[in-house]
N, CA, C and O atoms as a DFTB+ gen file, in Angstrom:
360 C
 N C O
     1  1    -118.238     107.099       4.259
     2  2    -117.624     107.655       5.435
     3  2    -116.147     107.257       5.465
     4  3    -115.775     106.163       5.040
     5  1    -115.332     108.150       5.967
     6  2    -113.912     107.875       6.101
     7  2    -113.666     107.370       7.519
     8  3    -113.799     108.112       8.492
     9  1    -113.307     106.093       7.612
    10  2    -113.046     105.510       8.923
    11  2    -114.225     105.697       9.858
    12  3    -115.369     105.434       9.489
    13  1    -113.939     106.156      11.080
    14  2    -114.980     106.392      12.078
    15  2    -115.467     107.831      12.080
    16  3    -116.251     108.217      12.947
    17  1    -115.012     108.631      11.120
    18  2    -115.391     110.044      11.088
    19  2    -116.760     110.229      10.450
    20  3    -117.357     109.283       9.937
    21  1    -117.236     111.443      10.489
    22  2    -118.507     111.778       9.850
    23  2    -118.303     112.351       8.448
    24  3    -119.224     112.945       7.887
    25  1    -117.120     112.184       7.882
    26  2    -116.815     112.718       6.558
    27  2    -117.244     111.700       5.507
    28  3    -116.789     110.556       5.513
    29  1    -118.120     112.127       4.609
    30  2    -118.637     111.234       3.573
    31  2    -117.767     111.299       2.323
    32  3    -117.264     112.360       1.954
    33  1    -117.600     110.147       1.678
    34  2    -116.876     110.050       0.417
    35  2    -117.924     109.848      -0.670
    36  3    -118.744     108.943      -0.518
    37  1    -117.962     110.602      -1.729
    38  2    -117.032     111.644      -2.141
    39  2    -117.504     113.050      -1.805
    40  3    -116.843     114.014      -2.189
    41  1    -118.614     113.203      -1.107
    42  2    -119.167     114.543      -0.898
    43  2    -118.369     115.382       0.086
    44  3    -118.244     116.590      -0.117
    45  1    -117.827     114.795       1.139
    46  2    -117.037     115.542       2.110
    47  2    -115.568     115.573       1.757
    48  3    -114.867     116.530       2.085
    49  1    -115.098     114.539       1.092
    50  2    -113.703     114.445       0.679
    51  2    -113.632     113.481      -0.506
    52  3    -114.342     112.477      -0.547
    53  1    -112.772     113.801      -1.459
    54  2    -112.553     112.899      -2.594
    55  2    -111.278     112.117      -2.332
    56  3    -110.291     112.681      -1.859
    57  1    -111.286     110.844      -2.628
    58  2    -110.114     109.996      -2.433
    59  2    -109.620     109.484      -3.780
    60  3    -110.415     109.146      -4.657
    61  1    -108.313     109.432      -3.933
    62  2    -107.717     108.878      -5.151
    63  2    -106.450     108.131      -4.778
    64  3    -105.782     108.466      -3.800
    65  1    -106.134     107.136      -5.553
    66  2    -104.926     106.354      -5.332
    67  2    -104.095     106.306      -6.597
    68  3    -104.428     106.927      -7.605
    69  1    -103.000     105.552      -6.526
    70  2    -102.114     105.392      -7.679
    71  2    -101.804     103.912      -7.818
    72  3    -101.605     103.238      -6.807
    73  1    -101.758     103.400      -8.991
    74  2    -101.414     102.032      -9.382
    75  2    -102.604     101.229      -9.869
    76  3    -102.412     100.190     -10.501
    77  1    -103.819     101.664      -9.604
    78  2    -105.024     100.958     -10.039
    79  2    -104.982      99.480      -9.666
    80  3    -105.268      98.613     -10.492
    81  1    -104.623      99.202      -8.413
    82  2    -104.616      97.816      -7.963
    83  2    -106.034      97.271      -7.976
    84  3    -106.991      98.038      -7.871
    85  1    -106.179      95.970      -8.104
    86  2    -107.491      95.348      -8.230
    87  2    -108.404      95.680      -7.053
    88  3    -109.607      95.861      -7.238
    89  1    -107.851      95.760      -5.856
    90  2    -108.663      96.033      -4.667
    91  2    -109.357      97.389      -4.741
    92  3    -110.375      97.589      -4.078
    93  1    -108.832      98.325      -5.531
    94  2    -109.434      99.656      -5.636
    95  2    -110.865      99.576      -6.164
    96  3    -111.721     100.371      -5.775
    97  1    -111.115      98.629      -7.035
    98  2    -112.461      98.472      -7.605
    99  2    -113.459      97.947      -6.587
   100  3    -114.662      98.170      -6.719
   101  1    -112.960      97.248      -5.568
   102  2    -113.844      96.597      -4.612
   103  2    -113.932      97.330      -3.276
   104  3    -114.618      96.877      -2.360
   105  1    -113.235      98.466      -3.163
   106  2    -113.327      99.271      -1.945
   107  2    -114.729      99.857      -1.850
   108  3    -115.483      99.836      -2.822
   109  1    -115.070     100.372      -0.697
   110  2    -116.385     100.977      -0.531
   111  2    -116.229     102.427      -0.096
   112  3    -115.890     102.681       1.060
   113  1    -116.466     103.390      -0.992
   114  2    -116.829     103.241      -2.397
   115  2    -115.605     102.871      -3.243
   116  3    -114.470     103.023      -2.791
   117  1    -115.837     102.383      -4.473
   118  2    -114.701     102.064      -5.349
   119  2    -113.779     103.276      -5.505
   120  3    -114.240     104.400      -5.703
   121  1    -112.469     103.029      -5.412
   122  2    -111.466     104.095      -5.355
   123  2    -111.031     104.573      -6.733
   124  3    -110.667     103.774      -7.595
   125  1    -111.073     105.878      -6.927
   126  2    -110.529     106.505      -8.135
   127  2    -109.016     106.336      -8.084
   128  3    -108.401     106.593      -7.049
   129  1    -108.410     105.910      -9.186
   130  2    -106.959     105.707      -9.205
   131  2    -106.357     106.129     -10.538
   132  3    -107.059     106.321     -11.531
   133  1    -105.048     106.265     -10.528
   134  2    -104.279     106.500     -11.746
   135  2    -103.670     105.157     -12.149
   136  3    -102.956     104.528     -11.367
   137  1    -103.959     104.733     -13.362
   138  2    -103.398     103.494     -13.903
   139  2    -102.138     103.867     -14.673
   140  3    -102.226     104.510     -15.719
   141  1    -100.952     103.469     -14.168
   142  2     -99.702     103.886     -14.803
   143  2     -99.344     103.141     -16.085
   144  3     -98.281     103.388     -16.653
   145  1    -100.194     102.244     -16.552
   146  2     -99.931     101.520     -17.802
   147  2     -98.574     100.815     -17.740
   148  3     -97.691     101.070     -18.559
   149  1     -98.424      99.930     -16.759
   150  2     -97.151      99.256     -16.473
   151  2     -96.529      98.567     -17.689
   152  3     -95.322      98.669     -17.908
   153  1     -97.339      97.872     -18.472
   154  2     -96.792      97.143     -19.624
   155  2     -96.145      98.085     -20.619
   156  3     -95.071      97.789     -21.143
   157  1     -96.772      99.201     -20.884
   158  2     -96.221     100.190     -21.811
   159  2     -94.903     100.755     -21.276
   160  3     -93.939     100.911     -22.025
   161  1     -94.868     101.058     -19.989
   162  2     -93.645     101.581     -19.371
   163  2     -92.539     100.539     -19.441
   164  3     -91.394     100.872     -19.747
   165  1     -92.868      99.281     -19.160
   166  2     -91.864      98.215     -19.191
   167  2     -91.301      98.021     -20.597
   168  3     -90.092      97.864     -20.768
   169  1     -92.182      98.030     -21.609
   170  2     -91.701      97.883     -22.998
   171  2     -90.743      99.016     -23.364
   172  3     -89.701      98.782     -23.977
   173  1     -91.100     100.241     -22.987
   174  2     -90.253     101.399     -23.296
   175  2     -88.920     101.296     -22.555
   176  3     -87.872     101.593     -23.128
   177  1     -88.951     100.883     -21.304
   178  2     -87.722     100.750     -20.520
   179  2     -86.781      99.721     -21.140
   180  3     -85.575      99.952     -21.225
   181  1     -87.329      98.584     -21.573
   182  2     -86.503      97.547     -22.208
   183  2     -85.918      98.077     -23.512
   184  3     -84.747      97.837     -23.805
   185  1     -86.707      98.784     -24.286
   186  2     -86.228      99.359     -25.539
   187  2     -85.081     100.336     -25.294
   188  3     -84.068     100.302     -25.993
   189  1     -85.246     101.200     -24.305
   190  2     -84.186     102.166     -23.982
   191  2     -82.923     101.456     -23.491
   192  3     -81.808     101.821     -23.866
   193  1     -83.112     100.448     -22.655
   194  2     -81.962      99.694     -22.143
   195  2     -81.213      99.006     -23.273
   196  3     -79.984      99.039     -23.318
   197  1     -81.953      98.383     -24.185
   198  2     -81.305      97.705     -25.316
   199  2     -80.530      98.697     -26.189
   200  3     -79.425      98.395     -26.638
   201  1     -81.101      99.866     -26.426
   202  2     -80.407     100.843     -27.263
   203  2     -79.132     101.324     -26.580
   204  3     -78.131     101.568     -27.253
   205  1     -79.151     101.464     -25.265
   206  2     -77.939     101.874     -24.555
   207  2     -76.909     100.744     -24.550
   208  3     -75.709     100.998     -24.648
   209  1     -77.370      99.510     -24.438
   210  2     -76.443      98.375     -24.444
   211  2     -75.779      98.219     -25.807
   212  3     -74.643      97.752     -25.893
   213  1     -76.483      98.609     -26.878
   214  2     -75.933      98.506     -28.223
   215  2     -74.941      99.621     -28.539
   216  3     -74.193      99.531     -29.512
   217  1     -74.933     100.667     -27.724
   218  2     -74.023     101.788     -27.966
   219  2     -72.584     101.360     -27.681
   220  3     -72.329     100.527     -26.811
   221  1     -71.648     101.947     -28.431
   222  2     -70.240     101.580     -28.256
   223  2     -69.755     101.904     -26.850
   224  3     -69.094     101.078     -26.221
   225  1     -70.067     103.072     -26.357
   226  2     -69.706     103.439     -24.986
   227  2     -70.908     104.133     -24.348
   228  3     -71.056     105.351     -24.440
   229  1     -71.752     103.349     -23.707
   230  2     -73.003     103.888     -23.169
   231  2     -72.763     104.957     -22.110
   232  3     -73.638     105.789     -21.870
   233  1     -71.595     104.951     -21.474
   234  2     -71.322     105.954     -20.428
   235  2     -71.208     107.357     -21.006
   236  3     -71.345     108.336     -20.271
   237  1     -70.959     107.476     -22.308
   238  2     -70.837     108.787     -22.936
   239  2     -72.170     109.311     -23.471
   240  3     -72.254     110.455     -23.919
   241  1     -73.194     108.492     -23.424
   242  2     -74.506     108.922     -23.907
   243  2     -75.125     109.892     -22.900
   244  3     -74.979     109.714     -21.691
   245  1     -75.807     110.906     -23.395
   246  2     -76.454     111.852     -22.472
   247  2     -77.636     111.192     -21.767
   248  3     -78.246     110.258     -22.289
   249  1     -77.942     111.684     -20.594
   250  2     -79.140     111.229     -19.896
   251  2     -80.370     111.683     -20.652
   252  3     -80.279     112.526     -21.545
   253  1     -81.490     111.145     -20.308
   254  2     -82.710     111.549     -20.991
   255  2     -83.880     111.497     -20.028
   256  3     -83.849     110.788     -19.022
   257  1     -84.890     112.246     -20.348
   258  2     -86.106     112.295     -19.551
   259  2     -87.228     111.709     -20.400
   260  3     -87.436     112.125     -21.539
   261  1     -87.935     110.762     -19.851
   262  2     -89.040     110.112     -20.554
   263  2     -90.335     110.391     -19.808
   264  3     -90.328     110.593     -18.593
   265  1     -91.420     110.401     -20.520
   266  2     -92.733     110.511     -19.884
   267  2     -93.590     109.357     -20.385
   268  3     -93.302     108.751     -21.417
   269  1     -94.628     109.071     -19.647
   270  2     -95.496     107.961     -20.011
   271  2     -96.954     108.400     -19.882
   272  3     -97.306     109.221     -19.035
   273  1     -97.774     107.835     -20.737
   274  2     -99.209     108.089     -20.639
   275  2     -99.768     107.312     -19.460
   276  3     -99.324     106.201     -19.171
   277  1    -100.740     107.897     -18.785
   278  2    -101.439     107.228     -17.702
   279  2    -102.938     107.351     -17.969
   280  3    -103.364     108.151     -18.802
   281  1    -103.723     106.562     -17.264
   282  2    -105.173     106.598     -17.404
   283  2    -105.766     106.875     -16.032
   284  3    -105.450     106.187     -15.061
   285  1    -106.622     107.881     -15.954
   286  2    -107.330     108.175     -14.716
   287  2    -108.609     107.343     -14.694
   288  3    -109.470     107.490     -15.561
   289  1    -108.723     106.481     -13.707
   290  2    -109.911     105.638     -13.541
   291  2    -110.794     106.285     -12.477
   292  3    -110.599     106.076     -11.279
   293  1    -111.761     107.067     -12.929
   294  2    -112.651     107.775     -12.017
   295  2    -113.743     106.823     -11.564
   296  3    -114.505     106.292     -12.372
   297  1    -113.802     106.618     -10.260
   298  2    -114.827     105.754      -9.676
   299  2    -115.608     106.549      -8.642
   300  3    -115.514     107.776      -8.620
   301  1    -116.355     105.904      -7.811
   302  2    -117.267     106.611      -6.921
   303  2    -116.607     107.322      -5.739
   304  3    -117.309     107.984      -4.975
   305  1    -115.290     107.215      -5.556
   306  2    -114.636     107.950      -4.471
   307  2    -114.357     109.393      -4.877
   308  3    -113.752     110.160      -4.129
   309  1    -114.810     109.741      -6.069
   310  2    -114.583     111.065      -6.637
   311  2    -115.900     111.558      -7.198
   312  3    -116.542     110.849      -7.973
   313  1    -116.313     112.747      -6.828
   314  2    -117.562     113.306      -7.325
   315  2    -117.287     114.001      -8.656
   316  3    -116.851     115.151      -8.684
   317  1    -117.540     113.302      -9.745
   318  2    -117.216     113.817     -11.080
   319  2    -118.205     114.887     -11.514
   320  3    -119.391     114.832     -11.189
   321  1    -117.690     115.862     -12.255
   322  2    -118.555     116.858     -12.859
   323  2    -119.095     116.306     -14.168
   324  3    -118.624     115.267     -14.631
   325  1    -120.049     116.958     -14.763
   326  2    -120.684     116.442     -15.960
   327  2    -119.733     116.322     -17.139
   328  3    -120.003     115.534     -18.046
   329  1    -118.627     117.068     -17.170
   330  2    -117.701     116.984     -18.304
   331  2    -116.481     116.103     -18.002
   332  3    -115.533     116.081     -18.786
   333  1    -116.494     115.382     -16.883
   334  2    -115.411     114.467     -16.545
   335  2    -115.772     113.075     -17.015
   336  3    -116.810     112.551     -16.612
   337  1    -114.924     112.431     -17.885
   338  2    -115.245     111.078     -18.309
   339  2    -115.128     110.114     -17.126
   340  3    -114.173     110.189     -16.353
   341  1    -116.070     109.240     -16.992
   342  2    -116.090     108.309     -15.874
   343  2    -116.027     106.890     -16.392
   344  3    -116.845     106.491     -17.221
   345  1    -115.037     106.105     -15.899
   346  2    -114.932     104.696     -16.252
   347  2    -115.952     103.890     -15.453
   348  3    -116.417     104.322     -14.399
   349  1    -116.282     102.740     -15.962
   350  2    -117.149     101.854     -15.192
   351  2    -116.354     101.314     -14.007
   352  3    -115.125     101.288     -14.073
   353  1    -117.000     100.884     -12.932
   354  2    -116.291     100.426     -11.741
   355  2    -115.644      99.062     -11.912
   356  3    -115.126      98.518     -10.936
   357  1    -115.651      98.491     -13.094
   358  2    -115.034      97.179     -13.292
   359  2    -113.619      97.303     -13.753
   360  3    -112.949      96.292     -13.969
């Protein structure tokens, strides 16, 4: 149920969060979240920063757009279909 309403999770509404904080696993029901893979993003950011710092004039370098892989942690706050991979609630 969502709060004091009569809406059931996940049958009446699906809930999802972002950041995959530890508390998401212990919510009732456990919350589906997107895990942004912070360590991977941080390593890439440091690498990009170092390469710009090594440039003779970093202000002349073009801007760039980066993307990062994320992991969807499907838990019981989401009613998964049979072809949706589901992580364990741990």
